[in-house]
Amino acid sequence: MPRRIRRMAARLAGPGLAVTYLSLLVLLPLAAVLSSAFSSGPGAFWQAVSQPEAVAALRLTLLCSLAVAAVNSVLGLVIAWMLVRDDFPGIKVVGALIDLPFALPTIVAGLTLLSLYGPNSPFGVNVAGTPAGILLALAFVTLPFAVRSVQPVLAELDRETEEAAATLGASPAGVVRRVVLPSIAPALLAGAGLAFARAVGEFGSVVLISGNLPFHTEVASSWIYSLSQSGDLSAAAAVSVVLVLIALFVLVGIGLVRRRFGVAESV
Amino acid sequence: MTLDVPEGSLTALLGPSGGGKSTLLRVVAGLETPDNGSIEIDGRDVTGLPARERGIGFCFQHYAPFRHLSVRRNVAFGLEVRRRPKAEIRRRVDELLELVHIEHLAERYPSQLSGGQRQRMALARALAIEPTVLLLDEPFGALDAQVREELRSWLRDLHEQISVTTLLVTHDQDEAMEVADQLAVINEGRLEQVGAPTDLYDRPASDFVLRFLGPVTELDGVAVRPHDLALHREPVPGGRRALVQRITHLGFEVRVDLDVEGAGAAWAQLTRPDVGVLGLTEGERVWVSHSASAQQRRRGGLRDVASLSVS
């Protein structure tokens, strides 16, 4: 029997490790946030998330994140298209630059954006303390998600399908609309989802340029930060839970839409 | 080079891989721009026209299916682009699916089809726009042997049914001989010879065509078809003495390897009854000569091919 047990252990080792790791890193902290959010009862939770400043911050975060996900999906596609389809000296360098926002500490990104597009802007563009500043910061940190999720799919695209569409009478714009976009739509949606989820929780790059003006430019993450600074940890956790739920809702929704595309593509 | 494709014909561009056949096809379709030269369809110069305005049906080697669209929508693509009325599209697509025998697969997606079914879908899609010319790039290249055989004769029948001018590219001489009514042999970007399959087989204009279109052996330094060698038990005028080295039975066909005195190795292709009548055995000596019919046919002059246009 020891042999059978050993075989069983071997079979369970992989999934066991994965589940343990996931639990320690993701599930446990999420559970802790959840329990902290409800530590003073559902009434306190509701109060924390429904007070006007929290609602304003959540609303601003949601709108800015949606806008940035939409804008970066389009521009990310344009950049990915250029990286895949164009060839000019230095294109490899441009390709490598795309990932830099990943590597740059977000607070450094925030400082840099503030010096470039703040009160002392060398171009005379001052978006500090405005929602436009928030959008700028979020666009910067989420661009890699948008580019990197469509780029490989675009590279794998069968060019002959585009030629086939052309011989069948489709104009260049028609080829993009009828063949290219539907083929990359799942990847485009995935990129938008990742960008949105990242934007919802973004703090470092936004906090400096936004100015944190309550009811005007205060995003949820900085509201949570100020709550935790004043010691109201369960209210901070409560607002965080709402952020997580929003992100979850959007990611699941995108997953469902992708499944519909998936059915069409491969069964 | 100049090539005329008669209206309603099925012409095969035949040649070794990398010889420029597919490029020629892509130039005709407008997917590639020629450095010089011109393409005419029905007497109209289309050289400067983009692919979408040429009205050409193109079937890619790997079919290039639109994976996100059902078989029905794939076939309907060209008609939808042309904004035809919905009812007309539906009727037309139904007809085409029936024509290529995949009407039961209309709602499937390309990933759910076999290679042969995808090929049929690609054909229906190309035919939907009622092309003046149908171009097929290695139409059977990606299929396994049995399906290939089946599709070949099916394509032949289909062409008789719809008789659209068709130009197909292949590197397989059997395929070309079976399917096409005109062959154009292309080698290293050069047109070697154009003509009916049997003409080219019997009267090749060059050594290349001779060797490419069928089996070849050498007798006295002259390339001949192995089935154009005759074996005899008695001496014949012009015959050479040869040792039967090996007899290989390949069903109806029998391959006889010979060592010809003073000329080295050669082989003859005989039929089973021939070998039976001769009573051949390995290790004996026979006489070998060119068969009478072969001598008459050998070497027609290089054909004068004066114009490449697609009509």
XYZ file of C-alpha atoms in Angstrom:
578
model
C 0.000 0.000 0.000
C 2.792 2.530 0.647
C 3.318 2.617 -3.096
C -0.274 3.621 -3.670
C -0.027 6.247 -1.028
C 3.165 7.575 -2.536
C 1.526 7.750 -5.947
C -1.456 9.537 -4.471
C 0.824 11.970 -2.678
C 2.656 12.659 -5.927
C -0.615 13.330 -7.680
C -1.787 15.707 -4.978
C 1.539 17.515 -4.532
C 1.047 19.946 -7.443
C -2.528 21.028 -6.716
C -1.758 20.996 -2.985
C 1.132 23.396 -3.425
C -0.911 25.641 -5.700
C -3.838 25.823 -3.302
C -1.624 26.463 -0.293
C 0.267 29.218 -2.068
C -2.945 30.825 -3.326
C -4.450 30.646 0.144
C -1.499 32.288 1.827
C -1.144 35.010 -0.784
C -4.670 35.752 -1.912
C -7.466 34.045 -0.045
C -6.236 34.620 3.481
C -5.605 38.364 3.079
C -8.948 38.767 1.310
C -10.680 36.911 4.119
C -8.900 39.076 6.655
C -10.053 42.240 4.891
C -13.576 40.893 4.774
C -13.625 39.982 8.461
C -12.126 43.322 9.399
C -14.748 45.108 7.324
C -17.546 43.410 9.234
C -15.823 43.409 12.624
C -18.240 46.033 13.955
C -21.299 44.498 12.337
C -23.144 45.100 9.047
C -24.494 48.420 10.258
C -21.020 49.855 10.652
C -20.027 48.430 7.294
C -22.936 50.143 5.601
C -22.216 53.386 7.362
C -18.560 53.271 6.297
C -19.339 52.726 2.630
C -22.350 55.028 2.399
C -20.927 58.164 3.927
C -20.724 60.939 1.330
C -16.937 61.192 1.102
C -16.624 57.407 0.589
C -19.343 57.402 -2.069
C -17.700 60.314 -3.917
C -14.294 58.616 -3.816
C -15.699 55.291 -5.032
C -17.662 56.986 -7.783
C -14.624 58.931 -8.988
C -12.473 55.796 -8.912
C -15.010 53.776 -10.877
C -15.516 56.434 -13.551
C -11.806 57.169 -13.979
C -10.957 53.466 -14.132
C -13.616 52.781 -16.748
C -12.476 55.734 -18.830
C -8.824 54.732 -18.619
C -9.560 51.094 -19.448
C -11.503 52.216 -22.518
C -8.922 54.748 -23.713
C -5.978 52.415 -23.128
C -7.706 49.545 -24.911
C -7.862 51.653 -28.032
C -4.422 53.235 -27.763
C -2.887 49.995 -26.494
C -4.209 48.306 -29.622
C -2.719 51.034 -31.795
C 0.669 50.621 -30.088
C 0.521 46.821 -30.243
C -0.384 47.074 -33.930
C 2.631 49.258 -34.569
C 4.926 46.892 -32.640
C 3.675 43.851 -34.547
C 3.092 45.206 -38.027
C 5.567 48.060 -38.449
C 9.279 47.892 -38.778
C 11.536 50.856 -38.196
C 14.906 51.312 -36.540
C 14.511 51.254 -32.779
C 11.194 49.402 -32.742
C 12.709 46.801 -30.404
C 13.585 49.579 -27.967
C 10.047 50.915 -28.118
C 8.812 47.398 -27.432
C 10.988 47.148 -24.337
C 9.870 50.588 -23.096
C 6.268 49.419 -22.888
C 6.949 47.417 -19.750
C 8.709 50.236 -17.904
C 5.607 51.396 -16.027
C 5.630 47.918 -14.490
C 9.137 48.410 -13.183
C 8.968 52.024 -12.071
C 7.899 52.424 -8.434
C 4.496 54.039 -8.728
C 5.411 56.847 -6.339
C 8.296 57.723 -8.663
C 5.864 57.710 -11.550
C 3.664 60.056 -9.542
C 6.553 62.416 -8.810
C 7.635 62.410 -12.445
C 4.139 63.075 -13.732
C 3.752 65.895 -11.213
C 6.989 67.556 -12.316
C 6.052 67.231 -15.996
C 2.344 68.021 -15.857
C 2.067 69.845 -12.522
C 2.335 73.525 -11.510
C 5.960 73.701 -12.683
C 5.353 71.936 -15.977
C 7.993 72.709 -18.599
C 5.250 72.538 -21.256
C 2.839 74.699 -19.321
C 0.407 71.824 -18.889
C -0.933 71.725 -15.362
C -3.351 68.935 -14.532
C -2.417 68.606 -10.864
C -5.443 68.563 -8.584
C -7.839 67.780 -11.433
C -9.524 64.547 -12.541
C -7.434 64.820 -15.724
C -4.349 64.295 -13.574
C -5.852 61.106 -12.176
C -6.616 59.865 -15.678
C -3.072 60.620 -16.763
C -1.540 58.682 -13.865
C -3.874 55.717 -14.336
C -3.237 55.668 -18.088
C 0.488 55.537 -17.420
C 0.398 52.575 -15.047
C -2.174 50.513 -16.965
C -0.768 50.902 -20.489
C 1.403 47.752 -20.324
C -1.659 45.597 -19.568
C -3.494 46.930 -22.585
C -0.547 46.508 -24.966
C 0.783 43.197 -23.722
C -2.520 41.366 -23.773
C -3.322 42.091 -27.438
C 0.207 42.086 -28.835
C 0.812 38.294 -28.863
C -2.650 37.603 -30.275
C -2.093 40.189 -32.984
C 1.270 38.629 -33.808
C -0.316 35.190 -34.114
C -3.094 36.429 -36.369
C -3.233 34.589 -39.691
C -2.424 37.267 -42.262
C -4.020 35.127 -44.934
C -7.444 35.652 -43.389
C -6.973 39.368 -44.007
C -5.929 38.693 -47.596
C -8.913 36.382 -48.001
C -11.204 39.158 -46.804
C -9.577 41.552 -49.282
C -10.067 39.195 -52.239
C -13.703 38.840 -51.150
C -14.121 42.570 -51.569
C -13.516 44.018 -48.095
C -11.886 47.457 -47.885
C -8.887 47.898 -45.555
C -11.211 49.326 -42.895
C -13.648 46.487 -43.539
C -10.876 43.936 -43.024
C -10.053 45.459 -39.638
C -13.686 45.675 -38.588
C -14.879 42.298 -39.861
C -11.795 40.122 -39.403
C -9.084 41.624 -37.196
C -11.171 43.131 -34.401
C -13.401 40.084 -33.846
C -10.293 37.888 -33.739
C -8.581 39.943 -31.080
C -11.709 40.971 -29.156
C -11.194 38.429 -26.339
C -7.617 39.592 -25.776
C -8.700 43.219 -26.019
C -11.346 42.612 -23.334
C -8.874 40.776 -21.126
C -6.466 43.698 -21.376
C -9.249 46.152 -20.573
C -10.230 44.071 -17.553
C -6.704 43.931 -16.181
C -6.201 47.647 -16.763
C -9.492 48.402 -15.015
C -8.720 46.190 -12.019
C -5.298 47.744 -11.668
C -6.695 51.276 -11.961
C -9.345 50.675 -9.304
C -6.726 49.966 -6.652
C -3.976 52.311 -7.864
C -2.531 54.576 -5.198
C 1.119 55.592 -5.549
C 1.042 57.265 -8.940
C -2.281 59.016 -8.324
C -1.826 60.322 -4.819
C 0.577 63.146 -5.674
C -0.894 64.484 -8.879
C -4.528 64.242 -7.765
C -4.066 66.521 -4.782
C -6.598 64.410 -2.804
C -9.273 67.097 -2.724
C -12.292 65.510 -1.009
C -15.354 65.267 -3.278
C -13.231 66.420 -6.200
C -10.039 64.448 -6.792
C -9.900 62.008 -3.904
C -9.827 58.422 -5.207
C -10.929 55.440 -3.136
C -7.412 54.252 -2.394
C -6.388 57.585 -0.885
C -9.629 57.769 1.092
C -8.781 54.309 2.442
C -5.280 55.533 3.245
C -6.534 58.504 5.217
C -9.028 56.265 7.072
C -6.242 53.917 8.070
C -4.041 56.850 9.084
C -6.790 58.031 11.435
C -7.038 54.538 12.892
C -10.423 53.602 11.463
C -9.224 50.252 10.097
C -12.596 48.581 9.801
C -13.978 51.472 7.710
C -10.857 51.273 5.531
C -11.442 47.554 5.091
C -15.116 48.147 4.293
C -14.317 50.551 1.429
C -11.652 48.119 0.227
C -14.230 45.346 0.076
C -16.348 47.503 -2.212
C -13.323 48.093 -4.475
C -12.643 44.362 -4.631
C -16.294 43.659 -5.394
C -16.320 46.214 -8.228
C -13.176 44.692 -9.745
C -14.554 41.182 -9.307
C -17.834 42.158 -10.921
C -16.071 43.628 -13.957
C -13.625 40.721 -14.319
C -16.400 38.114 -14.097
C -18.484 40.074 -16.588
C -15.566 40.183 -19.008
C -14.987 36.481 -18.450
C -18.582 35.777 -19.464
C -18.317 37.896 -22.599
C -15.027 36.183 -23.491
C -16.690 32.801 -23.071
C -19.214 33.808 -25.701
C -16.378 34.646 -28.087
C -14.638 31.466 -27.026
C -17.597 29.355 -28.083
C -17.327 30.833 -31.532
C -13.631 30.275 -31.719
C -12.980 26.816 -30.425
C -15.079 24.123 -28.879
C 7.004 34.773 -69.181
C 3.629 34.803 -70.788
C 0.759 32.493 -70.046
C -2.716 32.423 -71.518
C -5.442 30.795 -69.517
C -8.408 30.036 -71.773
C -11.822 30.963 -70.443
C -13.525 28.120 -68.619
C -10.390 25.996 -68.487
C -8.732 24.429 -65.478
C -5.056 25.233 -65.734
C -2.452 23.878 -63.342
C 0.766 25.722 -62.574
C 3.112 22.847 -61.900
C 6.661 22.957 -60.650
C 8.989 22.273 -57.748
C 8.479 24.078 -54.440
C 9.975 27.544 -54.360
C 9.772 27.895 -58.134
C 7.568 30.969 -58.077
C 4.179 29.371 -58.727
C 2.453 30.706 -55.621
C 3.953 34.132 -56.186
C 2.503 34.160 -59.687
C -0.894 33.234 -58.249
C -0.664 36.003 -55.657
C 0.280 38.499 -58.361
C -2.786 37.489 -60.370
C -4.952 37.958 -57.263
C -3.478 41.387 -56.542
C -1.955 40.310 -53.225
C 1.517 40.933 -54.582
C 2.698 43.693 -56.893
C 4.698 42.584 -59.913
C 7.973 44.391 -60.696
C 6.856 44.489 -64.294
C 4.459 42.743 -66.647
C 0.715 42.873 -66.700
C -2.350 40.866 -65.795
C -5.396 40.883 -68.012
C -8.747 39.373 -67.174
C -11.277 39.133 -69.986
C -9.076 41.474 -71.971
C -9.132 44.127 -69.246
C -5.832 45.193 -67.677
C -6.172 44.731 -63.898
C -2.492 45.142 -62.986
C -3.062 48.351 -61.017
C -6.274 47.188 -59.366
C -6.316 46.277 -55.639
C -7.267 42.704 -54.742
C -10.751 43.647 -53.589
C -11.692 45.086 -56.971
C -10.459 42.200 -59.112
C -13.390 39.884 -58.525
C -11.099 36.914 -58.089
C -11.846 33.908 -55.911
C -8.760 32.856 -53.993
C -8.422 29.653 -51.975
C -5.428 29.648 -49.683
C -3.395 26.534 -49.041
C -4.439 26.525 -45.400
C -7.909 27.815 -46.311
C -7.641 30.987 -44.155
C -11.048 30.445 -42.528
C -12.615 33.250 -40.488
C -12.522 31.407 -37.182
C -14.959 33.712 -35.422
C -17.656 33.129 -38.035
C -19.836 30.090 -38.673
C -19.522 28.206 -41.949
C -22.610 30.041 -43.194
C -21.180 33.464 -42.325
C -17.819 32.515 -43.833
C -19.462 31.729 -47.151
C -21.679 34.815 -46.878
C -18.701 37.124 -46.248
C -18.226 38.400 -49.794
C -21.961 38.993 -50.181
C -22.256 40.778 -46.834
C -19.388 43.056 -47.810
C -21.327 43.866 -50.966
C -24.406 44.588 -48.849
C -26.692 42.257 -50.745
C -30.203 41.785 -49.345
C -30.400 39.276 -46.483
C -32.816 36.943 -48.275
C -30.616 36.805 -51.347
C -27.520 36.056 -49.244
C -29.340 33.273 -47.463
C -30.523 31.679 -50.689
C -27.154 31.996 -52.379
C -25.261 30.554 -49.392
C -27.653 27.618 -49.208
C -27.019 26.906 -52.886
C -23.261 27.060 -52.458
C -23.217 24.872 -49.359
C -25.241 22.328 -51.274
C -22.893 22.600 -54.239
C -19.886 21.696 -52.076
C -21.866 19.153 -50.012
C -21.527 20.751 -46.580
C -25.096 22.029 -46.153
C -25.375 20.033 -42.897
C -22.409 21.931 -41.420
C -23.758 25.453 -41.977
C -23.942 26.418 -38.293
C -20.592 24.877 -37.309
C -17.401 26.842 -36.804
C -14.221 26.224 -38.821
C -12.479 24.637 -35.825
C -15.163 21.949 -35.837
C -14.494 20.918 -39.454
C -12.076 18.406 -40.936
C -9.455 19.546 -43.427
C -11.501 18.419 -46.403
C -14.597 20.186 -45.105
C -12.632 23.390 -44.579
C -11.367 23.140 -48.128
C -14.951 22.862 -49.376
C -15.989 25.816 -47.243
C -13.106 27.893 -48.623
C -14.191 27.017 -52.165
C -17.802 27.950 -51.478
C -16.654 31.224 -49.927
C -14.538 32.056 -52.973
C -17.335 31.102 -55.381
C -19.905 33.214 -53.538
C -18.694 36.401 -55.199
C -19.122 34.815 -58.644
C -15.463 35.324 -59.503
C -14.290 35.666 -63.074
C -11.262 33.594 -62.127
C -10.803 31.039 -59.365
C -7.303 30.664 -57.945
C -6.361 27.639 -55.849
C -3.033 27.542 -54.039
C -1.960 23.930 -53.408
C -5.611 23.010 -52.857
C -4.897 19.491 -51.641
C -1.491 20.063 -50.097
C -2.634 20.026 -46.491
C -4.855 16.932 -46.745
C -4.092 13.282 -46.131
C -3.771 10.954 -49.110
C -7.246 9.446 -49.112
C -9.137 12.724 -48.766
C -6.877 14.198 -51.431
C -7.849 11.526 -53.978
C -11.508 12.055 -53.198
C -11.343 15.842 -53.455
C -9.405 15.747 -56.715
C -12.107 13.986 -58.663
C -14.732 16.017 -56.849
C -13.015 19.249 -57.923
C -12.875 17.962 -61.505
C -16.640 17.315 -61.414
C -17.336 20.646 -59.765
C -15.382 22.452 -62.449
C -17.422 20.746 -65.127
C -20.561 21.854 -63.307
C -19.673 25.534 -62.884
C -16.904 25.931 -65.490
C -15.326 29.021 -63.943
C -11.849 29.755 -65.291
C -9.555 28.133 -62.742
C -5.845 28.409 -62.124
C -4.380 26.066 -59.542
C -0.888 25.697 -58.164
C 0.587 22.344 -57.290
C 3.942 20.613 -56.994
C 2.336 17.195 -57.448
C 2.441 16.085 -61.092
C -0.125 13.296 -60.582
C -2.556 15.827 -59.166
C -1.949 18.230 -62.039
C -2.321 15.504 -64.686
C -5.532 14.248 -63.146
C -7.290 17.532 -62.518
C -6.148 20.018 -65.142
C -6.934 20.335 -68.818
C -3.934 22.591 -69.333
C -0.559 22.365 -67.635
C 2.011 25.125 -67.260
C 5.327 23.829 -65.956
C 7.260 26.470 -64.040
C 10.832 26.171 -62.860
C 12.925 28.829 -61.130
C 10.480 31.526 -62.165
C 10.633 30.469 -65.808
C 7.778 28.993 -67.805
C 9.118 25.727 -69.238
C 6.149 24.543 -71.283
C 2.388 24.913 -71.606
C -0.047 22.415 -73.051
C -2.436 19.556 -72.497
C -1.208 17.054 -69.881
C -0.724 14.221 -72.378
C 1.131 16.517 -74.797
C 3.581 17.534 -72.132
C 4.013 13.989 -70.932
C 4.635 12.600 -74.401
C 6.390 15.561 -76.005
C 8.267 17.391 -73.298
C 10.014 20.498 -74.559
C 12.887 20.167 -72.147
C 14.682 17.645 -70.025
C 13.238 19.357 -66.976
C 9.650 18.817 -68.119
C 10.394 15.209 -69.040
C 11.880 14.488 -65.633
C 9.277 16.441 -63.696
C 6.197 14.890 -65.245
C 6.961 11.242 -64.759
C 9.528 8.537 -64.093
C 12.679 8.674 -66.174
C 15.538 6.287 -66.878
C 18.507 6.557 -69.241
C 19.498 4.372 -72.151
C 22.605 5.336 -74.118
C 22.660 8.647 -72.309
C 19.161 9.548 -73.511
C 16.425 10.113 -70.942
C 13.335 7.996 -71.604
C 10.222 6.899 -69.788
C 10.783 3.430 -68.268
C 7.532 2.233 -69.835
C 8.929 3.179 -73.241
C 11.610 0.501 -72.942
C 10.816 -2.900 -74.460
C 12.481 -6.164 -73.408
C 13.046 -9.070 -75.812
C 14.278 -12.668 -75.521
C 15.795 -12.555 -79.052
C 18.173 -9.940 -80.501
C 16.356 -6.976 -82.142
C 17.733 -4.241 -84.406
C 19.111 -1.435 -82.233
C 18.686 -3.589 -79.137
C 21.241 -3.702 -76.335
C 22.182 -6.689 -74.262
C 21.293 -6.317 -70.589
C 21.362 -8.360 -67.398
C 18.117 -8.582 -65.404
C 19.274 -7.660 -61.941
C 16.044 -7.401 -60.047
C 12.326 -7.818 -60.640
C 9.995 -5.920 -58.300
C 6.259 -6.629 -58.439
C 4.190 -3.534 -57.572
C 0.733 -4.897 -58.250
C -0.097 -4.512 -61.925
C 3.164 -2.732 -62.570
C 6.499 -4.585 -62.578
C 9.802 -2.792 -62.246
C 12.760 -4.487 -63.892
C 16.229 -3.227 -62.960
C 18.778 -3.812 -65.706
C 22.504 -3.621 -66.155
C 22.892 -2.637 -69.814
C 26.187 -3.704 -71.381
C 28.356 -0.675 -71.937
C 25.669 1.712 -70.690
C 25.214 0.939 -66.995
C 22.062 0.817 -64.911
C 18.568 1.430 -66.309
C 15.101 0.271 -65.424
C 12.047 -0.719 -67.380
C 8.446 -0.490 -66.340
C 6.451 -3.498 -67.548
C 3.026 -4.877 -66.829
C 2.369 -8.116 -65.057
C 1.133 -9.874 -68.248
C 4.256 -8.647 -70.160
C 6.522 -10.250 -67.609
C 4.443 -13.437 -67.684
C 4.688 -13.722 -71.491
C 8.437 -13.098 -71.436
C 8.910 -15.491 -68.497
C 11.552 -13.182 -67.029
C 13.717 -14.290 -64.116
C 16.411 -12.435 -62.212
C 19.989 -13.023 -63.373
C 19.210 -13.799 -67.036
C 20.201 -11.824 -70.133
C 17.705 -10.026 -72.412
C 17.705 -7.410 -75.159
C 16.419 -3.925 -74.442
C 15.245 -1.342 -76.999
C 13.156 1.789 -77.316
C 9.562 0.832 -78.002
C 8.273 1.883 -81.425
C 5.616 4.275 -80.152
C 8.087 6.067 -77.946
C 10.422 6.832 -80.817
C 7.638 8.527 -82.741
C 6.651 10.738 -79.831
C 9.968 11.745 -78.431
C 10.929 15.344 -78.372
C 8.447 17.800 -79.749
C 9.995 21.230 -80.176
C 9.790 23.881 -77.479
C 6.372 25.351 -77.699
C 6.116 28.966 -78.583
C 4.302 30.585 -75.692
C 3.620 34.129 -76.662
C 1.249 35.697 -74.156
C 0.552 35.473 -70.442
C -2.838 36.791 -69.640
C -5.762 35.387 -67.774
C -8.926 35.382 -69.760
